[in-house]
Coordinates of C-alpha atoms and ligand atoms in Angstrom, one line a residue:
M1 CA -72.1 14.2 55.2
K2 CA -74.2 12.4 57.8
L3 CA -75.8 15.3 59.0
R4 CA -76.9 16.0 55.4
K5 CA -78.3 12.2 55.0
Y6 CA -80.2 13.2 58.7
F7 CA -81.6 16.2 57.1
E8 CA -82.9 14.9 54.0
A9 CA -84.2 11.8 55.8
N10 CA -86.0 14.3 57.8
Q11 CA -87.1 16.6 54.8
K12 CA -88.9 13.2 53.2
L13 CA -90.8 12.7 56.3
W14 CA -92.0 16.3 56.7
D15 CA -93.3 16.5 53.2
E16 CA -95.4 12.9 54.1
F17 CA -96.9 14.8 56.9
A18 CA -97.4 17.5 55.9
K19 CA -99.6 16.2 53.5
I20 CA -101.5 14.2 56.2
N21 CA -101.2 17.1 58.9
Y22 CA -103.0 19.4 56.3
E23 CA -106.2 17.1 56.6
A24 CA -106.0 16.1 60.3
E25 CA -108.4 17.2 62.5
S26 CA -106.1 17.9 65.1
Y27 CA -104.8 20.5 62.9
R28 CA -107.9 22.6 62.1
T29 CA -107.5 23.8 58.7
K30 CA -111.1 23.9 58.1
E31 CA -111.7 26.0 61.3
F32 CA -108.6 27.8 60.1
L33 CA -110.3 28.6 56.7
Q34 CA -113.3 29.6 58.6
G35 CA -111.6 32.5 60.2
A36 CA -110.6 30.4 63.4
T37 CA -106.9 31.2 64.7
T38 CA -104.5 28.3 65.4
L39 CA -102.9 30.1 68.0
K40 CA -102.7 28.7 71.8
S41 CA -103.4 31.3 74.8
I42 CA -99.8 30.9 75.7
E43 CA -98.4 32.4 72.9
L44 CA -101.4 34.9 72.4
E45 CA -101.4 36.3 75.9
E46 CA -97.4 36.5 76.3
L47 CA -96.6 38.1 72.8
R48 CA -99.4 39.8 72.6
D49 CA -99.4 43.0 70.7
V50 CA -98.0 41.8 66.9
K51 CA -99.7 44.4 65.0
D52 CA -97.9 46.2 62.4
K53 CA -94.6 44.2 63.4
T54 CA -92.4 42.4 61.3
L55 CA -92.8 38.8 62.2
L56 CA -90.1 35.9 60.9
H57 CA -92.0 32.4 61.9
L58 CA -89.2 29.8 61.9
Q59 CA -90.5 26.4 61.3
C60 CA -93.6 27.4 60.4
H61 CA -95.1 23.8 59.1
F62 CA -97.9 24.6 56.4
G63 CA -98.2 28.1 57.9
L64 CA -101.0 27.7 59.9
D65 CA -99.6 29.7 62.7
T66 CA -98.3 32.0 60.6
L67 CA -101.1 33.2 59.0
S68 CA -103.3 33.4 62.4
W69 CA -100.4 35.8 63.5
A70 CA -101.2 37.8 60.1
R71 CA -104.6 37.7 61.0
E72 CA -103.7 39.8 64.5
G73 CA -101.9 42.0 62.5
A74 CA -98.4 41.2 61.9
K75 CA -96.5 41.0 58.8
V76 CA -95.6 37.7 58.5
T77 CA -92.5 35.6 57.0
G78 CA -92.6 32.2 57.2
V79 CA -89.9 29.5 56.8
D80 CA -89.4 25.9 56.6
F81 CA -87.4 23.2 54.6
S82 CA -90.4 21.1 53.8
G83 CA -91.0 22.0 50.0
E84 CA -94.8 20.2 50.6
A85 CA -95.4 22.4 53.3
I86 CA -94.9 25.6 52.0
R87 CA -96.8 24.5 48.7
L88 CA -99.7 24.1 51.1
A89 CA -98.6 27.3 52.8
K90 CA -98.8 29.3 50.0
Q91 CA -102.0 27.5 48.5
L92 CA -103.5 29.0 52.3
V93 CA -102.3 32.5 51.2
E94 CA -104.3 32.4 47.5
T95 CA -107.4 30.5 49.6
T96 CA -107.8 33.3 52.0
G97 CA -106.0 36.2 50.2
I98 CA -103.8 36.7 53.7
E99 CA -100.6 38.7 53.0
A100 CA -97.6 36.7 53.9
K101 CA -94.5 35.3 52.3
F102 CA -93.1 32.0 52.5
I103 CA -89.6 30.4 52.2
Q104 CA -88.6 26.9 51.6
A105 CA -84.7 26.8 53.3
N106 CA -83.2 24.5 56.0
I107 CA -83.1 26.6 58.9
Y108 CA -79.3 26.7 59.2
D109 CA -79.2 27.7 55.7
L110 CA -81.4 30.8 55.7
P111 CA -78.9 33.7 56.0
D112 CA -78.0 32.9 52.2
V113 CA -81.4 33.4 51.3
L114 CA -83.1 35.8 53.5
D115 CA -81.2 39.2 54.1
E116 CA -83.8 41.3 56.4
Q117 CA -84.3 41.7 60.0
F118 CA -87.6 41.4 61.9
D119 CA -89.2 43.0 65.1
I120 CA -90.2 39.5 65.6
V121 CA -88.6 36.0 65.7
F122 CA -91.1 33.2 66.5
T123 CA -90.8 29.8 66.8
S124 CA -93.3 26.8 68.7
Y125 CA -94.5 23.3 69.5
G126 CA -92.0 20.5 68.1
V127 CA -89.1 22.5 66.8
H128 CA -86.2 21.9 68.6
C129 CA -85.5 17.9 68.2
W130 CA -84.9 18.5 64.7
L131 CA -82.1 21.1 65.0
N132 CA -78.4 19.2 65.8
D133 CA -77.0 22.7 67.1
L134 CA -79.0 25.4 69.1
N135 CA -75.8 27.5 69.4
R136 CA -75.9 28.3 65.7
W137 CA -79.4 28.0 65.7
A138 CA -79.5 31.1 68.4
E139 CA -77.2 33.0 66.5
I140 CA -79.6 32.3 63.3
V141 CA -82.1 34.0 65.6
A142 CA -80.4 36.6 66.9
H143 CA -79.1 37.7 63.3
F144 CA -82.6 37.9 62.0
L145 CA -83.7 40.2 64.6
K146 CA -83.4 43.9 64.8
P147 CA -81.7 45.6 67.4
G148 CA -84.8 46.1 70.4
G149 CA -86.7 43.0 68.3
T150 CA -88.0 40.1 70.3
F151 CA -87.8 36.5 70.1
Y152 CA -90.6 34.3 71.3
I153 CA -90.5 30.7 71.6
A154 CA -93.3 28.0 73.1
E155 CA -92.2 24.6 73.0
F156 CA -92.7 20.9 74.5
H157 CA -90.5 20.8 77.7
P158 CA -87.8 18.8 76.7
F159 CA -87.9 16.9 80.3
L160 CA -90.6 14.9 78.2
W161 CA -87.6 13.5 76.0
V162 CA -86.7 10.9 78.6
F163 CA -90.6 9.1 78.7
D164 CA -91.8 6.4 76.4
W165 CA -94.2 7.8 74.0
D166 CA -96.3 5.1 73.8
A167 CA -96.4 4.0 77.1
Q168 CA -99.6 4.3 79.7
D169 CA -97.9 6.1 81.9
F170 CA -94.4 8.5 82.3
E171 CA -91.9 5.6 82.2
I172 CA -88.2 6.7 82.0
V173 CA -86.3 5.1 79.0
R174 CA -84.2 8.0 77.6
S175 CA -81.1 10.2 79.1
Y176 CA -82.9 13.7 79.1
F177 CA -79.4 14.9 78.2
H178 CA -78.0 16.3 74.4
S179 CA -75.7 13.7 72.6
P180 CA -74.2 14.8 69.4
E181 CA -75.5 11.4 67.7
P182 CA -79.3 12.2 66.9
L183 CA -82.1 9.2 68.1
M184 CA -83.3 7.1 64.7
E185 CA -86.9 6.4 64.9
K186 CA -88.8 4.2 62.2
V187 CA -92.1 6.2 61.3
D188 CA -95.1 4.9 59.0
G189 CA -97.8 7.6 60.3
S190 CA -98.1 11.1 61.5
Y191 CA -98.7 12.1 65.1
A192 CA -101.4 14.2 63.8
D193 CA -103.6 11.1 62.2
S194 CA -102.8 7.8 63.5
S195 CA -105.7 6.2 61.1
V196 CA -103.5 7.3 57.9
R197 CA -100.7 5.1 57.1
M198 CA -97.2 6.2 55.0
E199 CA -94.5 4.2 53.6
P200 CA -92.3 3.7 56.6
T201 CA -89.3 6.1 56.8
E202 CA -86.8 6.8 59.0
D203 CA -86.5 10.0 61.3
Y204 CA -83.5 11.7 63.2
E205 CA -83.9 13.8 66.2
W206 CA -81.4 15.3 68.6
A207 CA -82.3 15.8 72.4
H208 CA -81.6 19.6 74.1
G209 CA -82.0 20.4 77.5
I210 CA -83.8 23.7 78.7
G211 CA -80.1 24.7 79.6
D212 CA -78.9 24.1 76.4
V213 CA -81.6 26.1 75.1
V214 CA -81.6 29.3 77.6
T215 CA -77.6 29.3 77.1
S216 CA -77.7 29.2 73.4
L217 CA -80.0 32.3 73.5
C218 CA -77.7 34.2 76.3
S219 CA -74.5 33.2 74.2
A220 CA -75.8 34.8 71.0
G221 CA -76.6 38.0 73.0
L222 CA -79.9 37.8 73.6
R223 CA -81.1 39.0 77.0
I224 CA -83.9 36.8 78.5
Q225 CA -87.1 38.4 79.9
F226 CA -88.7 35.3 80.8
L227 CA -88.6 31.5 81.2
H228 CA -92.3 29.9 82.1
E229 CA -93.1 26.4 82.5
F230 CA -96.7 25.1 82.4
P231 CA -98.0 21.8 83.4
M232 CA -100.2 21.3 80.1
M233 CA -99.5 21.1 76.6
C234 CA -101.6 21.8 73.3
F235 CA -100.9 18.4 72.0
P236 CA -101.8 14.7 73.8
N237 CA -98.3 13.8 73.4
F238 CA -98.6 10.7 75.7
P239 CA -102.0 8.8 75.6
F240 CA -102.7 9.0 79.2
L241 CA -103.0 13.1 79.1
K242 CA -106.2 14.4 79.7
K243 CA -107.9 17.2 78.1
R244 CA -109.8 20.0 79.5
E245 CA -112.1 22.2 79.1
D246 CA -109.4 25.4 77.9
G247 CA -108.5 23.2 75.3
Y248 CA -105.0 22.1 76.7
W249 CA -104.0 18.4 78.0
Y250 CA -103.1 17.9 81.6
Y251 CA -101.3 14.5 83.6
D252 CA -104.3 14.0 85.7
N253 CA -102.8 13.6 88.9
P254 CA -102.8 16.6 90.7
D255 CA -99.8 15.4 93.1
V256 CA -97.3 14.7 90.2
Q257 CA -97.5 17.4 88.3
M258 CA -94.3 18.1 86.1
P259 CA -93.3 20.7 83.3
L260 CA -94.9 19.9 79.8
T261 CA -94.7 22.9 78.1
Y262 CA -92.4 25.7 78.4
S263 CA -91.9 29.7 77.1
I264 CA -89.1 31.8 76.5
K265 CA -89.2 35.6 75.2
A266 CA -85.5 37.5 75.0
V267 CA -84.7 40.6 73.1
K268 CA -81.8 41.7 71.2
D269 CA -80.6 45.0 73.1
N270 CA -79.8 47.7 71.2
R271 CA -76.2 48.3 71.2
Ligands
SAM301 C1 -93.6 20.1 64.3 S1 -93.8 21.4 63.5 C2 -93.7 22.3 64.4 C3 -94.5 23.5 63.9 C4 -95.9 24.0 64.1 N1 -96.1 24.4 65.9 C5 -96.3 22.7 63.9 O1 -97.0 21.5 64.6 O2 -97.2 22.8 63.1 C6 -91.8 21.1 62.6 C7 -91.4 21.7 61.7 O3 -90.4 21.9 61.5 C8 -89.6 21.6 60.3 N2 -88.5 21.8 59.8 C9 -87.3 20.4 60.8 N3 -86.0 20.6 60.9 C10 -85.9 21.8 59.8 C11 -85.1 22.5 59.7 N4 -83.6 22.2 59.6 N5 -85.2 23.4 58.4 C12 -86.5 23.9 58.6 N6 -87.1 23.8 59.0 C13 -87.6 22.5 59.6 C14 -90.6 20.5 59.4 O4 -90.4 20.4 58.1 C15 -91.8 20.8 60.2 O5 -92.6 21.8 59.6

C-alpha cells in the first residue's frame, strides 16, 4: 500500500517535470529537433554499435535519448511510467518521423504488458533512486534481454547520495547505504529549470550503493564486462561544479577527485 502511494506521488512529480523539462534549455529538445544527438560521449563510445539492434530503453523520460539511439540505427522501444512523458515522446515521433515504440508502464509491471526480448537493454542518468527494489529491477533487465544480449547503464554515482544538493561544497548529510524506507523530499520545481515553479509535491527516493547495483545484476545471471567510474557528470547536480569544454561538469580541485558517474556493461550469456 505504502509503495503504491510512493509510486503515485513520483508519477505525479514526473508528469510535471516532463512538461517543464521538454521546454528546458538543458534538455536540448530544440537542438534534438534540428538533428543533434542528446546521448553523451560516455554511452556513445562504450555501447558503440547499435545498428539494426533492438534496444529497450528503461525510464526513457520523454524519449530524447531513445530517439537518439534510433538515429544511431537501433530499433527502439522506450518505457516510462509518466503518461505526460510518453505523450511528449510520441509527439516527438510524429514531429521527426523517427520510428520508435513508447510504452507507459511502471518498470516493475513491464513483464505484464510487454512480451518481447531485446539485443540491448539501456538505461541512464537519474534512474535508480526512483526504484525501491534493485534485485527485482535486475531480474526485469535480464528477462527482457535475448540470450547473448547486452545491458548497459550510465548513471550518477551513488556515492553522491551522501552530499547536500544545495551546499556550496561537498558536505556529508546522509547515509550511503540502502534503507527500505525512502527519503521524502518536498519539491516545487524541476532540476532542469529553476525559473519555473510548480505546485509543491512530495517525492520518494531510495539509496542504492554501487555494491547493490553490481550484486543485483550478478544475482540476475548477468556477467559484468566492466564497471567504469568517471570524475565528471553530464548535469550540474551540485551548484559548485564547473563545466569544461567537453560539456561535462567537474569538481575543480585536482587533489580531491571523486566518482561522479559510473557505467556498467553486462551480458546475458547463451545458456
Ligand atoms: C531522470 S529521468 C532519467 C531519464 C533520462 N536520463 C533523463 O534525464 O531524461 C527518470 C525517469 O524515470 C521515470 N521513472 C521513475 N520511476 C519509474 C518507475 N517506477 N517506472 C517507470 N519509470 C519510472 C520518470 O518518469 C523519469 O522519466
